[in-house]
Amino acid sequence: MMVNNNVNLIQAIKDLKKEKNAIILAHYYQESEIQDIADFVGDSLALAQWAAKTDADIIVLCGVHFMGETAKILCPEKRVFVPDLNAGCSLADSCPADEFEKFIKAHPGHTVISYVNTTAAVKTLTDVVVTSTNARQIVDSFPPETKIIFGPDENLGNYINSLTGRNMVLWKGACHVHEQFSLEKILALKKEHPNALVLAHPECKSVILKIADCIGSTSGLLKFAGNSPSKEFIVATESGILHQMQQKNPDKIFIPAPPNDSTCACNECNFMKLNTLQKLYNCLKNETPEIFIPEEIQKKAVKPIRKMLEISEKLGL
Ligand code: SF4
């Protein structure tokens, strides 16, 4: 059934949510109308923390596939849906589990730390999962002599190595959105807006991180923008975050950093944008598409995610 205007659609989603005791969790990179209807909007760490503690029967994860998997791994007894199952992730795809397993075997005696942007199968090969919010602190929680494999984001791994003085072995994966930011175009924007601060996500290339005034996770950048006395910001991460930045700071100006090979002014994740209000409605109404994870994978994959949540709680993250 098509609900033919947004007002009706929003009301229909609210009604279904109540009727089915469902919760809608949305990532910061979702379309603004999805962020506005969600019960909770956050980054990967916050979404996992919310999924772990909800008493709803149904979780609709408005994000990409691995986020739905993470919620299902944490709550195997709940039904978890992602409005469009084609919402994948180039970073997760850059790390196939069979190749990652060979990589681990080639580096015996290493602790395996994986970014949350991985498949459930990769998580079963992992000792502890991290997100960009807690990666540095979790790496620091291991003694300095610990040999570590870090995957799959090479830019984030290099950044953590530079902060901690470690020499973690890095898997060479990347996110196609964060790889694309153009140094030249950001520098040109800086000329037009000389007082603007550059905010960058650590998945960006090191040339972008070198000129950033703040490097952080989406929630970290959001917090920085709110606390900073500056009024203008150039934002080098997926442009969906600008919705929250602007809502929380209506007196400030947020300019999306442009990608290299496009005439577009901003850089969007095509996977994140596959979810729409209509698909969210359809998903709640028809209870599909659903995330399923084989029990033996769930049982192994939950351990490194729980470990991340425990360390994060101890550290107050
Ligand atoms: S922005 Fe990059 S890392 Fe995030 S979901 Fe999209 S492809 Fe994956």
CSV table of C-alpha atoms and ligand atoms in Angstrom, one decimal:
chain,number,residue,atom,x,y,z
A,1,MET,CA,0.0,0.0,0.0
A,2,MET,CA,1.3,3.5,-0.9
A,3,VAL,CA,0.5,6.2,1.6
A,4,ASN,CA,0.6,9.2,-0.6
A,5,ASN,CA,1.7,12.1,1.5
A,6,ASN,CA,4.4,12.5,4.1
A,7,VAL,CA,2.0,13.7,6.8
A,8,ASN,CA,-0.2,10.6,6.5
A,9,LEU,CA,3.0,8.4,6.2
A,10,ILE,CA,4.5,9.8,9.4
A,11,GLN,CA,1.2,9.2,11.3
A,12,ALA,CA,0.9,5.7,9.9
A,13,ILE,CA,4.5,4.9,10.9
A,14,LYS,CA,3.8,6.2,14.5
A,15,ASP,CA,0.6,4.1,14.7
A,16,LEU,CA,2.3,1.0,13.5
A,17,LYS,CA,5.2,1.5,15.9
A,18,LYS,CA,2.8,1.7,18.8
A,19,GLU,CA,0.7,-1.2,17.7
A,20,LYS,CA,3.7,-3.5,17.3
A,21,ASN,CA,5.8,-2.2,20.2
A,22,ALA,CA,8.6,-1.3,17.8
A,23,ILE,CA,11.4,1.1,18.1
A,24,ILE,CA,13.1,3.0,15.3
A,25,LEU,CA,16.8,3.6,15.6
A,26,ALA,CA,18.4,5.8,12.9
A,27,HIS,CA,22.0,6.6,12.1
A,28,TYR,CA,23.1,10.2,11.7
A,29,TYR,CA,23.6,9.6,7.9
A,30,GLN,CA,19.9,8.9,7.3
A,31,GLU,CA,17.6,11.3,5.4
A,32,SER,CA,16.5,14.1,7.7
A,33,GLU,CA,12.8,13.0,7.6
A,34,ILE,CA,13.8,9.5,8.9
A,35,GLN,CA,16.0,11.1,11.6
A,36,ASP,CA,13.0,13.2,12.7
A,37,ILE,CA,10.7,10.3,13.1
A,38,ALA,CA,13.2,8.0,14.9
A,39,ASP,CA,13.0,7.2,18.6
A,40,PHE,CA,16.7,7.6,18.7
A,41,VAL,CA,19.4,9.0,16.3
A,42,GLY,CA,23.0,8.3,16.9
A,43,ASP,CA,26.3,6.9,15.7
A,44,SER,CA,27.2,3.2,15.5
A,45,LEU,CA,28.2,2.9,19.2
A,46,ALA,CA,25.1,4.6,20.4
A,47,LEU,CA,22.8,2.5,18.1
A,48,ALA,CA,24.4,-0.7,19.5
A,49,GLN,CA,24.0,0.6,23.1
A,50,TRP,CA,20.3,1.4,22.5
A,51,ALA,CA,19.7,-1.9,20.8
A,52,ALA,CA,21.2,-3.7,23.7
A,53,LYS,CA,18.9,-2.1,26.3
A,54,THR,CA,15.6,-1.7,24.5
A,55,ASP,CA,12.5,-3.7,25.7
A,56,ALA,CA,10.7,-3.2,22.3
A,57,ASP,CA,9.7,-6.4,20.5
A,58,ILE,CA,10.8,-5.1,17.1
A,59,ILE,CA,13.8,-3.0,16.2
A,60,VAL,CA,13.8,-1.1,12.9
A,61,LEU,CA,17.3,-0.1,12.2
A,62,CYS,CA,17.4,2.8,9.7
A,63,GLY,CA,21.0,2.5,8.7
A,64,VAL,CA,23.0,-0.1,6.7
A,65,HIS,CA,23.0,-3.9,6.8
A,66,PHE,CA,25.9,-4.3,9.3
A,67,MET,CA,24.1,-2.1,11.8
A,68,GLY,CA,21.0,-4.3,11.6
A,69,GLU,CA,23.2,-7.3,12.1
A,70,THR,CA,24.8,-5.8,15.1
A,71,ALA,CA,21.4,-5.2,16.7
A,72,LYS,CA,20.3,-8.7,15.9
A,73,ILE,CA,23.5,-10.2,17.3
A,74,LEU,CA,22.9,-8.3,20.5
A,75,CYS,CA,19.2,-9.1,20.7
A,76,PRO,CA,18.7,-12.5,19.0
A,77,GLU,CA,15.3,-12.9,20.6
A,78,LYS,CA,14.0,-9.7,19.0
A,79,ARG,CA,12.9,-9.2,15.4
A,80,VAL,CA,15.2,-6.7,13.6
A,81,PHE,CA,14.4,-5.1,10.3
A,82,VAL,CA,16.3,-2.7,7.9
A,83,PRO,CA,13.9,-0.9,5.5
A,84,ASP,CA,16.1,-1.7,2.5
A,85,LEU,CA,18.4,-4.7,2.7
A,86,ASN,CA,20.4,-3.4,-0.2
A,87,ALA,CA,21.8,-0.8,2.1
A,88,GLY,CA,25.3,-2.2,2.3
A,89,CYS,CA,28.6,-0.6,3.1
A,90,SER,CA,31.7,-0.4,0.9
A,91,LEU,CA,33.9,-0.5,4.0
A,92,ALA,CA,32.4,-3.8,5.2
A,93,ASP,CA,32.5,-5.1,1.7
A,94,SER,CA,36.3,-4.3,1.5
A,95,CYS,CA,36.9,-7.0,4.1
A,96,PRO,CA,35.6,-10.5,3.0
A,97,ALA,CA,35.7,-12.9,6.0
A,98,ASP,CA,37.6,-15.6,4.2
A,99,GLU,CA,40.4,-13.2,3.2
A,100,PHE,CA,40.5,-11.6,6.6
A,101,GLU,CA,40.8,-15.1,8.2
A,102,LYS,CA,43.9,-15.8,6.0
A,103,PHE,CA,45.3,-12.4,7.0
A,104,ILE,CA,44.9,-13.3,10.7
A,105,LYS,CA,46.6,-16.7,10.2
A,106,ALA,CA,49.5,-14.9,8.5
A,107,HIS,CA,50.0,-12.8,11.7
A,108,PRO,CA,49.9,-15.4,14.6
A,109,GLY,CA,49.8,-14.1,18.1
A,110,HIS,CA,48.0,-10.9,17.2
A,111,THR,CA,44.9,-9.6,19.0
A,112,VAL,CA,42.2,-8.8,16.4
A,113,ILE,CA,40.4,-5.4,16.7
A,114,SER,CA,37.7,-4.8,14.1
A,115,TYR,CA,35.7,-1.7,13.4
A,116,VAL,CA,32.0,-2.2,13.8
A,117,ASN,CA,31.6,-1.7,10.0
A,118,THR,CA,32.1,-5.4,9.3
A,119,THR,CA,29.9,-8.4,8.6
A,120,ALA,CA,28.8,-10.8,11.3
A,121,ALA,CA,31.3,-13.3,9.9
A,122,VAL,CA,34.2,-10.9,10.4
A,123,LYS,CA,33.1,-10.2,13.9
A,124,THR,CA,33.4,-14.0,14.7
A,125,LEU,CA,37.1,-13.7,13.9
A,126,THR,CA,37.5,-10.6,16.1
A,127,ASP,CA,38.6,-10.2,19.8
A,128,VAL,CA,37.1,-6.8,20.3
A,129,VAL,CA,34.9,-4.5,18.1
A,130,VAL,CA,35.4,-0.8,18.1
A,131,THR,CA,33.6,2.3,16.7
A,132,SER,CA,35.2,5.6,15.8
A,133,THR,CA,34.0,6.9,19.1
A,134,ASN,CA,35.9,4.4,21.2
A,135,ALA,CA,38.7,3.0,18.9
A,136,ARG,CA,41.5,5.0,20.5
A,137,GLN,CA,40.5,4.2,24.1
A,138,ILE,CA,39.9,0.5,23.4
A,139,VAL,CA,43.3,0.2,21.6
A,140,ASP,CA,44.9,2.0,24.6
A,141,SER,CA,43.2,-0.5,27.0
A,142,PHE,CA,45.7,-3.2,25.7
A,143,PRO,CA,49.3,-3.2,27.1
A,144,PRO,CA,51.7,-1.4,24.7
A,145,GLU,CA,53.5,-4.6,23.8
A,146,THR,CA,50.3,-6.3,22.5
A,147,LYS,CA,50.6,-7.1,18.8
A,148,ILE,CA,47.4,-5.9,17.1
A,149,ILE,CA,45.7,-6.5,13.8
A,150,PHE,CA,43.3,-3.6,13.0
A,151,GLY,CA,40.7,-3.7,10.3
A,152,PRO,CA,39.1,-2.9,8.0
A,153,ASP,CA,39.5,0.9,7.7
A,154,GLU,CA,43.1,1.7,6.9
A,155,ASN,CA,42.7,5.4,7.4
A,156,LEU,CA,41.2,5.0,10.9
A,157,GLY,CA,44.0,2.5,11.7
A,158,ASN,CA,46.7,4.9,10.6
A,159,TYR,CA,45.1,7.6,12.6
A,160,ILE,CA,45.0,5.5,15.7
A,161,ASN,CA,48.6,4.4,15.2
A,162,SER,CA,49.6,8.0,15.0
A,163,LEU,CA,47.8,8.9,18.2
A,164,THR,CA,49.0,5.9,20.2
A,165,GLY,CA,52.5,5.4,18.8
A,166,ARG,CA,51.6,1.8,18.0
A,167,ASN,CA,52.4,-0.2,14.9
A,168,MET,CA,49.1,-2.1,14.4
A,169,VAL,CA,49.0,-4.3,11.3
A,170,LEU,CA,46.3,-2.7,9.1
A,171,TRP,CA,43.9,-4.3,6.7
A,172,LYS,CA,43.7,-2.1,3.6
A,173,GLY,CA,40.0,-1.3,3.5
A,174,ALA,CA,38.2,2.0,3.0
A,175,CYS,CA,34.9,3.7,2.8
A,176,HIS,CA,34.1,5.1,-0.6
A,177,VAL,CA,32.5,8.2,0.9
A,178,HIS,CA,35.2,9.3,3.2
A,179,GLU,CA,38.0,8.4,0.7
A,180,GLN,CA,36.4,10.9,-1.8
A,181,PHE,CA,36.8,14.3,0.0
A,182,SER,CA,38.8,16.7,-2.1
A,183,LEU,CA,41.7,18.6,-0.4
A,184,GLU,CA,41.7,21.2,-3.1
A,185,LYS,CA,38.0,21.9,-2.8
A,186,ILE,CA,38.1,22.1,1.0
A,187,LEU,CA,41.1,24.5,0.8
A,188,ALA,CA,39.1,26.6,-1.8
A,189,LEU,CA,36.1,26.7,0.7
A,190,LYS,CA,38.5,27.7,3.5
A,191,LYS,CA,39.5,30.7,1.3
A,192,GLU,CA,35.9,31.7,0.9
A,193,HIS,CA,35.2,31.1,4.6
A,194,PRO,CA,38.4,32.0,6.4
A,195,ASN,CA,36.9,31.7,9.9
A,196,ALA,CA,35.4,28.3,9.3
A,197,LEU,CA,36.8,25.3,11.2
A,198,VAL,CA,37.3,22.0,9.4
A,199,LEU,CA,35.7,19.0,11.0
A,200,ALA,CA,36.7,15.5,9.7
A,201,HIS,CA,35.9,11.9,10.4
A,202,PRO,CA,38.9,9.7,10.9
A,203,GLU,CA,37.9,7.5,8.0
A,204,CYS,CA,39.1,10.4,5.8
A,205,LYS,CA,42.5,10.2,4.1
A,206,SER,CA,45.5,11.6,6.1
A,207,VAL,CA,45.8,14.7,3.8
A,208,ILE,CA,42.3,15.7,4.9
A,209,LEU,CA,43.0,14.9,8.6
A,210,LYS,CA,46.2,17.0,8.5
A,211,ILE,CA,44.2,20.2,7.8
A,212,ALA,CA,41.3,19.4,10.2
A,213,ASP,CA,40.7,21.5,13.3
A,214,CYS,CA,38.8,18.6,14.9
A,215,ILE,CA,38.9,14.9,14.0
A,216,GLY,CA,36.2,12.7,15.5
A,217,SER,CA,33.3,10.3,15.2
A,218,THR,CA,30.0,11.7,14.1
A,219,SER,CA,28.9,12.2,17.7
A,220,GLY,CA,32.3,13.7,18.5
A,221,LEU,CA,32.1,16.2,15.7
A,222,LEU,CA,28.5,17.1,16.7
A,223,LYS,CA,29.6,17.7,20.3
A,224,PHE,CA,32.6,19.8,19.1
A,225,ALA,CA,30.4,22.0,16.8
A,226,GLY,CA,28.0,22.6,19.7
A,227,ASN,CA,30.8,23.6,22.2
A,228,SER,CA,32.9,25.6,19.9
A,229,PRO,CA,32.6,29.4,19.9
A,230,SER,CA,33.2,29.4,16.1
A,231,LYS,CA,30.2,30.1,13.9
A,232,GLU,CA,31.2,28.3,10.6
A,233,PHE,CA,32.3,24.8,10.0
A,234,ILE,CA,33.3,22.8,6.9
A,235,VAL,CA,32.2,19.2,7.6
A,236,ALA,CA,34.1,16.3,6.0
A,237,THR,CA,31.9,13.3,6.7
A,238,GLU,CA,28.6,12.0,5.2
A,239,SER,CA,26.3,15.0,4.8
A,240,GLY,CA,23.4,13.5,6.7
A,241,ILE,CA,25.1,14.7,10.0
A,242,LEU,CA,24.5,18.3,8.9
A,243,HIS,CA,20.8,17.9,9.8
A,244,GLN,CA,21.5,17.3,13.5
A,245,MET,CA,24.3,19.9,13.5
A,246,GLN,CA,22.0,22.6,12.1
A,247,GLN,CA,19.0,21.6,14.4
A,248,LYS,CA,21.2,21.8,17.5
A,249,ASN,CA,23.0,25.0,16.4
A,250,PRO,CA,20.6,27.1,14.4
A,251,ASP,CA,22.8,30.2,14.7
A,252,LYS,CA,25.8,28.4,13.1
A,253,ILE,CA,26.7,27.7,9.5
A,254,PHE,CA,27.6,24.1,8.4
A,255,ILE,CA,29.1,23.6,4.9
A,256,PRO,CA,29.5,20.1,3.5
A,257,ALA,CA,33.0,19.2,2.3
A,258,PRO,CA,32.8,18.3,-1.4
A,259,PRO,CA,34.0,15.1,-3.0
A,260,ASN,CA,36.7,14.9,-5.7
A,261,ASP,CA,34.9,13.6,-8.8
A,262,SER,CA,31.5,15.2,-8.7
A,263,THR,CA,29.8,18.4,-9.4
A,264,CYS,CA,27.8,17.8,-6.2
A,265,ALA,CA,28.5,20.1,-3.2
A,266,CYS,CA,28.3,17.4,-0.7
A,267,ASN,CA,29.2,13.8,-0.2
A,268,GLU,CA,26.4,11.3,0.4
A,269,CYS,CA,26.5,7.6,1.1
A,270,ASN,CA,24.3,6.0,-1.5
A,271,PHE,CA,23.7,3.0,0.7
A,272,MET,CA,22.4,5.1,3.7
A,273,LYS,CA,20.1,7.0,1.4
A,274,LEU,CA,18.4,3.8,0.1
A,275,ASN,CA,16.1,3.9,3.2
A,276,THR,CA,13.0,6.2,2.7
A,277,LEU,CA,9.9,7.0,4.7
A,278,GLN,CA,7.8,4.8,2.4
A,279,LYS,CA,10.2,1.8,2.8
A,280,LEU,CA,10.2,2.4,6.6
A,281,TYR,CA,6.4,2.3,6.5
A,282,ASN,CA,6.3,-0.8,4.3
A,283,CYS,CA,8.8,-2.5,6.6
A,284,LEU,CA,6.8,-1.9,9.7
A,285,LYS,CA,3.5,-2.8,8.0
A,286,ASN,CA,4.7,-6.0,6.3
A,287,GLU,CA,7.4,-7.0,8.8
A,288,THR,CA,10.0,-7.5,6.1
A,289,PRO,CA,12.9,-7.4,5.2
A,290,GLU,CA,14.2,-9.0,8.3
A,291,ILE,CA,17.7,-9.7,9.5
A,292,PHE,CA,18.5,-13.4,10.3
A,293,ILE,CA,21.8,-14.6,11.7
A,294,PRO,CA,22.7,-18.3,12.1
A,295,GLU,CA,22.9,-19.2,15.8
A,296,GLU,CA,26.5,-20.3,15.7
A,297,ILE,CA,27.6,-17.0,14.1
A,298,GLN,CA,25.5,-15.0,16.6
A,299,LYS,CA,27.0,-16.8,19.6
A,300,LYS,CA,30.6,-16.0,18.4
A,301,ALA,CA,30.0,-12.5,17.1
A,302,VAL,CA,28.3,-11.3,20.2
A,303,LYS,CA,31.4,-11.7,22.3
A,304,PRO,CA,33.6,-9.0,20.7
A,305,ILE,CA,30.6,-6.6,20.6
A,306,ARG,CA,29.8,-7.2,24.3
A,307,LYS,CA,33.4,-6.7,25.1
A,308,MET,CA,33.3,-3.3,23.3
A,309,LEU,CA,30.2,-2.3,25.2
A,310,GLU,CA,31.7,-3.3,28.6
A,311,ILE,CA,35.0,-1.4,28.0
A,312,SER,CA,33.0,1.6,26.7
A,313,GLU,CA,30.8,1.6,29.9
A,314,LYS,CA,33.9,1.4,32.1
A,315,LEU,CA,35.4,4.3,30.3
A,316,GLY,CA,32.1,6.3,30.4
A,317,LEU,CA,31.7,6.5,26.7
B,1,SF4,S1,29.4,6.2,4.8
B,1,SF4,FE1,31.0,4.6,4.3
B,1,SF4,S2,31.3,3.5,6.1
B,1,SF4,FE2,29.4,4.6,6.4
B,1,SF4,S3,27.8,3.1,5.7
B,1,SF4,FE3,28.3,4.4,3.9
B,1,SF4,S4,29.9,3.2,2.9
B,1,SF4,FE4,29.8,2.3,4.9
